[in-house]
Short mmCIF file of C-alpha atoms in Angstrom, two decimals:
data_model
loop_
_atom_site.label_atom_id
_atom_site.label_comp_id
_atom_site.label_asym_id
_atom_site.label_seq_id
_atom_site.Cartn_x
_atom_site.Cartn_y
_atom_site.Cartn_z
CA UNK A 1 19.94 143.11 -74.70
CA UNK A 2 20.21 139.69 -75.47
CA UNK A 3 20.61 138.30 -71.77
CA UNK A 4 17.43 140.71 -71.48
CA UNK A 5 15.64 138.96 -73.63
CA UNK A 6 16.29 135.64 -72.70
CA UNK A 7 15.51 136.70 -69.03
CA UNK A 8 11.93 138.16 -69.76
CA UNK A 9 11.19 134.85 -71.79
CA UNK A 10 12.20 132.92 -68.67
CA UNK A 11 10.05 134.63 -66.61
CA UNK A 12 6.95 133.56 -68.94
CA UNK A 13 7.76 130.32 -68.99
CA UNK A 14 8.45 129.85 -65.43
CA UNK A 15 4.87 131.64 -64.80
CA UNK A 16 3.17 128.80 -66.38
CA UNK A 17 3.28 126.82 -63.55
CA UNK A 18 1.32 129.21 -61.09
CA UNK A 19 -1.32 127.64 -63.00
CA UNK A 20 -1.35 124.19 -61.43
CA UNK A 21 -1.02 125.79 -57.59
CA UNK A 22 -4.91 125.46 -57.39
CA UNK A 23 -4.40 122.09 -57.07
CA UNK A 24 -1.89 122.07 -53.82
CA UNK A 25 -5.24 122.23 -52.20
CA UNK A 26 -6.95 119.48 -54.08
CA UNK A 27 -6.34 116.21 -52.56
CA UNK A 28 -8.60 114.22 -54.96
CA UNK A 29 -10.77 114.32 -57.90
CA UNK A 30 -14.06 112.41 -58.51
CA UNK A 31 -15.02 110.80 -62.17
CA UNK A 32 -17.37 113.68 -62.59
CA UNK A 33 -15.16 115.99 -61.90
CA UNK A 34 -12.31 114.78 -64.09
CA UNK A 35 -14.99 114.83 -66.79
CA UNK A 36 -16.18 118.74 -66.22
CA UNK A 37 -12.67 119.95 -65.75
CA UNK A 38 -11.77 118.59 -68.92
CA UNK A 39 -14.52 120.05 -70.56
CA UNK A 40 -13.01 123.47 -68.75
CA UNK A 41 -9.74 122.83 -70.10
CA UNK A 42 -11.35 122.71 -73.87
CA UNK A 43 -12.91 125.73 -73.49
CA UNK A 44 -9.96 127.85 -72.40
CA UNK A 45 -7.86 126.21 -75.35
CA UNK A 46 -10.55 126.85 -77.45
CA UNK A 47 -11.12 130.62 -77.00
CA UNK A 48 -7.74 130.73 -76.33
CA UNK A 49 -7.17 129.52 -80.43
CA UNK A 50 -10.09 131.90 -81.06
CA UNK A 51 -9.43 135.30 -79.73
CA UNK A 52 -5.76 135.36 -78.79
CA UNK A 53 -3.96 133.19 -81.13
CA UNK A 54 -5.96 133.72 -84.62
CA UNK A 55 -7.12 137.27 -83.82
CA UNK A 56 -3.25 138.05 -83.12
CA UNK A 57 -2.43 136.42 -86.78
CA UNK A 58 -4.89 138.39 -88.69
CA UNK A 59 -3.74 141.65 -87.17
CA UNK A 60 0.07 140.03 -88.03
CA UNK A 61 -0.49 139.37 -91.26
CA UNK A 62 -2.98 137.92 -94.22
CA UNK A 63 -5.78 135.46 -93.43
CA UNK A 64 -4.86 132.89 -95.62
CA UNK A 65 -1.43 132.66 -93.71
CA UNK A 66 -3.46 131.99 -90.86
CA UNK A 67 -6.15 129.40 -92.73
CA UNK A 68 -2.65 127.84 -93.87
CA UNK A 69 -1.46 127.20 -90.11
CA UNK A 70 -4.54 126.72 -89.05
CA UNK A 71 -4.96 123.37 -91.50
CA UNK A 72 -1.35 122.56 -90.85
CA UNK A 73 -1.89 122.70 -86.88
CA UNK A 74 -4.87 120.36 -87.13
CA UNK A 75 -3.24 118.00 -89.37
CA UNK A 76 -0.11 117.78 -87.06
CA UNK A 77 -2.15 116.68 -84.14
CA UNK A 78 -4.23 114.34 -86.28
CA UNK A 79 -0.64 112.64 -87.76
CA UNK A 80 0.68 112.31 -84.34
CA UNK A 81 -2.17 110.92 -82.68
CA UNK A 82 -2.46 108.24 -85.10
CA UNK A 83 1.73 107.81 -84.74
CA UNK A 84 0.65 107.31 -80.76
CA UNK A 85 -1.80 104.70 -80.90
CA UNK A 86 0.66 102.52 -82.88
CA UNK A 87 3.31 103.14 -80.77
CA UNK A 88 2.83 102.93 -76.91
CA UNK A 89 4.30 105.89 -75.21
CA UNK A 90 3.24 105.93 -71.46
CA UNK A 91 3.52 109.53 -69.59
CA UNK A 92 3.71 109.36 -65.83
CA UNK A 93 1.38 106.33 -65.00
CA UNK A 94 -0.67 106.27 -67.40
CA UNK A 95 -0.77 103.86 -70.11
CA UNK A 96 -3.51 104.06 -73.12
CA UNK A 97 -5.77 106.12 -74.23
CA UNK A 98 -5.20 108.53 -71.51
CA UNK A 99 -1.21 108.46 -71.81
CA UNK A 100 -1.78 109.40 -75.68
CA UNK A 101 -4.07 112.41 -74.61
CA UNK A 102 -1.57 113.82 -72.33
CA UNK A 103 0.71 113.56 -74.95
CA UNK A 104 -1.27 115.51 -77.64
CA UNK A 105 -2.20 118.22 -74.87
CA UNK A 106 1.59 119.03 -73.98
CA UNK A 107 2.22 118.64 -77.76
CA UNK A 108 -0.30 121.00 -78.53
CA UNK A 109 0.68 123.45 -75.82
CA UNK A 110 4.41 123.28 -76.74
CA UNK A 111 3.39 124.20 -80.08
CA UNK A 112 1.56 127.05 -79.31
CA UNK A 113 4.60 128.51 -76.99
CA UNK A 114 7.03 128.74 -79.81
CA UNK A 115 5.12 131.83 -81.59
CA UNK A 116 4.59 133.38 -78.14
CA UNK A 117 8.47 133.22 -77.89
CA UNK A 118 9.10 134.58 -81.36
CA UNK A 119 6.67 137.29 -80.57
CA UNK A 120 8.59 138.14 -76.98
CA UNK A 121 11.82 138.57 -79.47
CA UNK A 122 10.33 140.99 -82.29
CA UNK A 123 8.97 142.93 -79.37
CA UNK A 124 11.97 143.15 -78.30
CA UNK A 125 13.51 144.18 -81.23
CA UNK A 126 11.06 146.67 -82.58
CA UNK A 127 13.98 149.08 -80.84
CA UNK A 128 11.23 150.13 -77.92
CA UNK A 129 12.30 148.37 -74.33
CA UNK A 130 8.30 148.91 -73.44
CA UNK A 131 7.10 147.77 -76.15
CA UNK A 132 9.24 144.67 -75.66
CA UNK A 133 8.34 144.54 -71.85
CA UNK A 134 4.82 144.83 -72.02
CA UNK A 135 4.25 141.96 -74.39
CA UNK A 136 6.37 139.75 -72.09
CA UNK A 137 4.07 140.78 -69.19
CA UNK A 138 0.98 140.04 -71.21
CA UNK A 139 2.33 136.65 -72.53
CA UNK A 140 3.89 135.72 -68.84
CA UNK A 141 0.03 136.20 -67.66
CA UNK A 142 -1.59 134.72 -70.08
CA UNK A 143 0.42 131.67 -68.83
CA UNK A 144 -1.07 131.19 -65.90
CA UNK A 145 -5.01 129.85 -67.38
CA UNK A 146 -2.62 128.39 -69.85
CA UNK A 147 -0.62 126.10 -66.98
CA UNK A 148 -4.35 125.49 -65.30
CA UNK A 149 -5.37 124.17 -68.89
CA UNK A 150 -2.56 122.03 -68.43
CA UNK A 151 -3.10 120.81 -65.47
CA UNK A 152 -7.15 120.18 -64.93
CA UNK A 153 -7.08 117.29 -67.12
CA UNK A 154 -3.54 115.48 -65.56
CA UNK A 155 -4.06 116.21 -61.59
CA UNK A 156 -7.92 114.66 -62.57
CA UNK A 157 -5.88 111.37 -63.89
CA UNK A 158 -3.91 111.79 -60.84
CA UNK A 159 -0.39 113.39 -61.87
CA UNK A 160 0.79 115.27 -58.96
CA UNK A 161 0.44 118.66 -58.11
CA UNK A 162 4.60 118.76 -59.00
CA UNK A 163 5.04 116.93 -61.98
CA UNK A 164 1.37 119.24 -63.40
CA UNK A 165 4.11 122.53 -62.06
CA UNK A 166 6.66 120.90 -64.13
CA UNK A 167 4.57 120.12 -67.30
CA UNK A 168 3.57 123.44 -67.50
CA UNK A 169 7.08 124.82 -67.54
CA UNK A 170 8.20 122.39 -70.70
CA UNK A 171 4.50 122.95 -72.23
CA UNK A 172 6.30 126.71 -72.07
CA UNK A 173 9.85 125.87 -72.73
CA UNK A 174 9.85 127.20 -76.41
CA UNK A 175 9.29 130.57 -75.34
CA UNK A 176 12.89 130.95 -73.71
CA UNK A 177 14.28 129.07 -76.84
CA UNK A 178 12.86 130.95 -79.59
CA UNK A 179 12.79 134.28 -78.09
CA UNK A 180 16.51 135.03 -78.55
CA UNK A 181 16.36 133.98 -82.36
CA UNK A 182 13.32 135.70 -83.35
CA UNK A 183 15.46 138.76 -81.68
CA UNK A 184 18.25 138.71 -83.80
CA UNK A 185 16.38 137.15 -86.77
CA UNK A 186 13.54 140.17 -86.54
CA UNK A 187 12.98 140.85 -90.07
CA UNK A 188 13.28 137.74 -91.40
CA UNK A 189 10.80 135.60 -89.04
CA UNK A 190 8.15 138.19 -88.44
CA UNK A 191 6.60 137.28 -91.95
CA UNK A 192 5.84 133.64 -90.85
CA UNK A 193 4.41 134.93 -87.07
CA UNK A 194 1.00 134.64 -88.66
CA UNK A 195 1.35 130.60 -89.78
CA UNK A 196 3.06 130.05 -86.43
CA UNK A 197 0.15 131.63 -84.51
CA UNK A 198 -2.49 129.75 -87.25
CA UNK A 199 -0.44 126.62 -86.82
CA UNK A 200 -0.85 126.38 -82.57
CA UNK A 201 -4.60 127.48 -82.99
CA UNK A 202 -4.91 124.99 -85.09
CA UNK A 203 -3.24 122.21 -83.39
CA UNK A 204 -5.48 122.95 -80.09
CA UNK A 205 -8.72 123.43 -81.41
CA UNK A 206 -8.41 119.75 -83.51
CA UNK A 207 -6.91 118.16 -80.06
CA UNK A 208 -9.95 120.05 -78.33
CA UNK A 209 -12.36 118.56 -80.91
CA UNK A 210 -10.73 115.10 -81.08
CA UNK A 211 -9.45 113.99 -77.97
CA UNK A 212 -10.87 116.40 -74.97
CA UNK A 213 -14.78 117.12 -75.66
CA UNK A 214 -15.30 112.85 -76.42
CA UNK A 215 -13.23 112.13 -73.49
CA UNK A 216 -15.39 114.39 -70.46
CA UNK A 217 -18.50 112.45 -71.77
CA UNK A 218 -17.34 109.65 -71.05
CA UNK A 219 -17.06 110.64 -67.32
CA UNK A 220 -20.27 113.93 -67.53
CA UNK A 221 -23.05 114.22 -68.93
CA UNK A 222 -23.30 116.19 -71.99
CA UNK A 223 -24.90 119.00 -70.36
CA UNK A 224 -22.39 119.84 -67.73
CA UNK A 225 -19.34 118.72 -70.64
CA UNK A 226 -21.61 121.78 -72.79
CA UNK A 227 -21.19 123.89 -69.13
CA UNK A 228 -18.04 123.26 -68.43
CA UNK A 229 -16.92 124.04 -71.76
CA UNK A 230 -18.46 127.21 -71.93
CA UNK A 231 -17.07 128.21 -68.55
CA UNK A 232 -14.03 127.41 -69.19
CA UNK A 233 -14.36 129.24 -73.23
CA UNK A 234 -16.02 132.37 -71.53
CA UNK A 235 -13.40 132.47 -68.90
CA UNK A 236 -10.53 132.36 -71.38
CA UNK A 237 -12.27 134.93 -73.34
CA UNK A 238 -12.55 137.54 -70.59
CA UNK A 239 -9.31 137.05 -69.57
CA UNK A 240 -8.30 137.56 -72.96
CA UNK A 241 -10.10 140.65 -73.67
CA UNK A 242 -9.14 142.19 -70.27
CA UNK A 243 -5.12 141.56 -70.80
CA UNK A 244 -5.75 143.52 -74.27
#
């Protein structure tokens, strides 16, 4: 059951990057553009946070477990991208402010992953195969807006289509990792799902706030940054309610 496990949680991480194929057929991506997709991309991580990741904790467990991660989320993003702008970390080539966003967006992402692979494993090991199974197949999908999330705002600064397919796999990697422990581990990590769930919902909707929203209007208008935001938030949402 193990190797079973681990397999399923493969699967949903490698499904992540379906979500930058869109952009095989995307040669190039205008200022405006960049600016309205990543106003998209906040929206999705947004209702995302919202109605799939703090909705999930309440049912989990207690809401101030989920306040607690929540806080804790926000102020890890916050700490780290203060850390960044003293310390100069390019990603691909970028350099700057952009380098430090792409950062805190994989961060953010990889953060969010690890409860989605502890959930895979107490699934898993609730002793029902289907049980175990369908929340893989829900969490593999789910993936897929997650990868485009990923992606809008790098293949805009010009990462390629590749290296946005690769991103989204490590953005994802945790799920393999920490689906195996939670497994064996059942009982005694399933109390702290709810923080862990707070905690990514947290981290994205401060990185959201912070780094995404300011940054499309300074490319957009604030009208289509408000429309692109909601597209993106309504999208996420539907998708959300339709997979439950």
């Amino acid at each position: 059951m193990v190797l079973t496990v681990l397999g399923y949680a493969l699967l949903t991480d490698l499904a992540t990057a379906l979500g930058a194929l869109p952009f095989a057929f995307v040669r190039s991506v205008s200022e405006r553009w960049q600016g309205i997709m990543t106003a998209i991309a906040g929206g999705m991580m947004v209702a995302a946070s919202v109605f799939s990741l703090a909705e999930e904790g309440l049912r989990q467990g207690s809401v101030w477990l989920v306040s607690a991660g929540l806080l804790a989320g926000a102020a890890f993003i916050a700490a780290t991208a203060k850390w960044l702008e003293g310390n100069e970390l390019p990603f691909e080539h970028l350099t700057g402010k952009a380098a430090r966003q792409s950062w805190l967006l994989l961060l953010a992402l990889f953060a969010h992953s690890f409860p989605e692979g502890v959930a895979i494993g107490v699934g898993f090991a609730t002793g029902e195969f289907r049980t175990g199974l369908l929340l893989a197949i829900a969490i593999a999908v789910h993936n897929i807006p997650e990868g485009l999330a990923l992606s809008l705002p790098l293949r805009a600064r010009g990462v390629s289509v590749l290296k946005c397919a690769w991103y989204a796999i490590l953005s994802s990697l945790p799920q393999p990792l920490a689906a195996v422990p939670a497994y064996l581990l059942a009982t005694l990590i399933h109390p702290f799902l709810p923080f862990g769930l707070g905690f990514a919902g947290g981290a994205m909707i401060f990185l959201v706030v912070q780094e995404l929203v300011p940054d499309s209007l300074t490319h957009t208008t604030r009208s289509e940054t408000a429309w692109g935001f909601m597209a993106g938030l309504l999208f996420m949402m539907v998708f959300v309610s339709v997979m439950h």
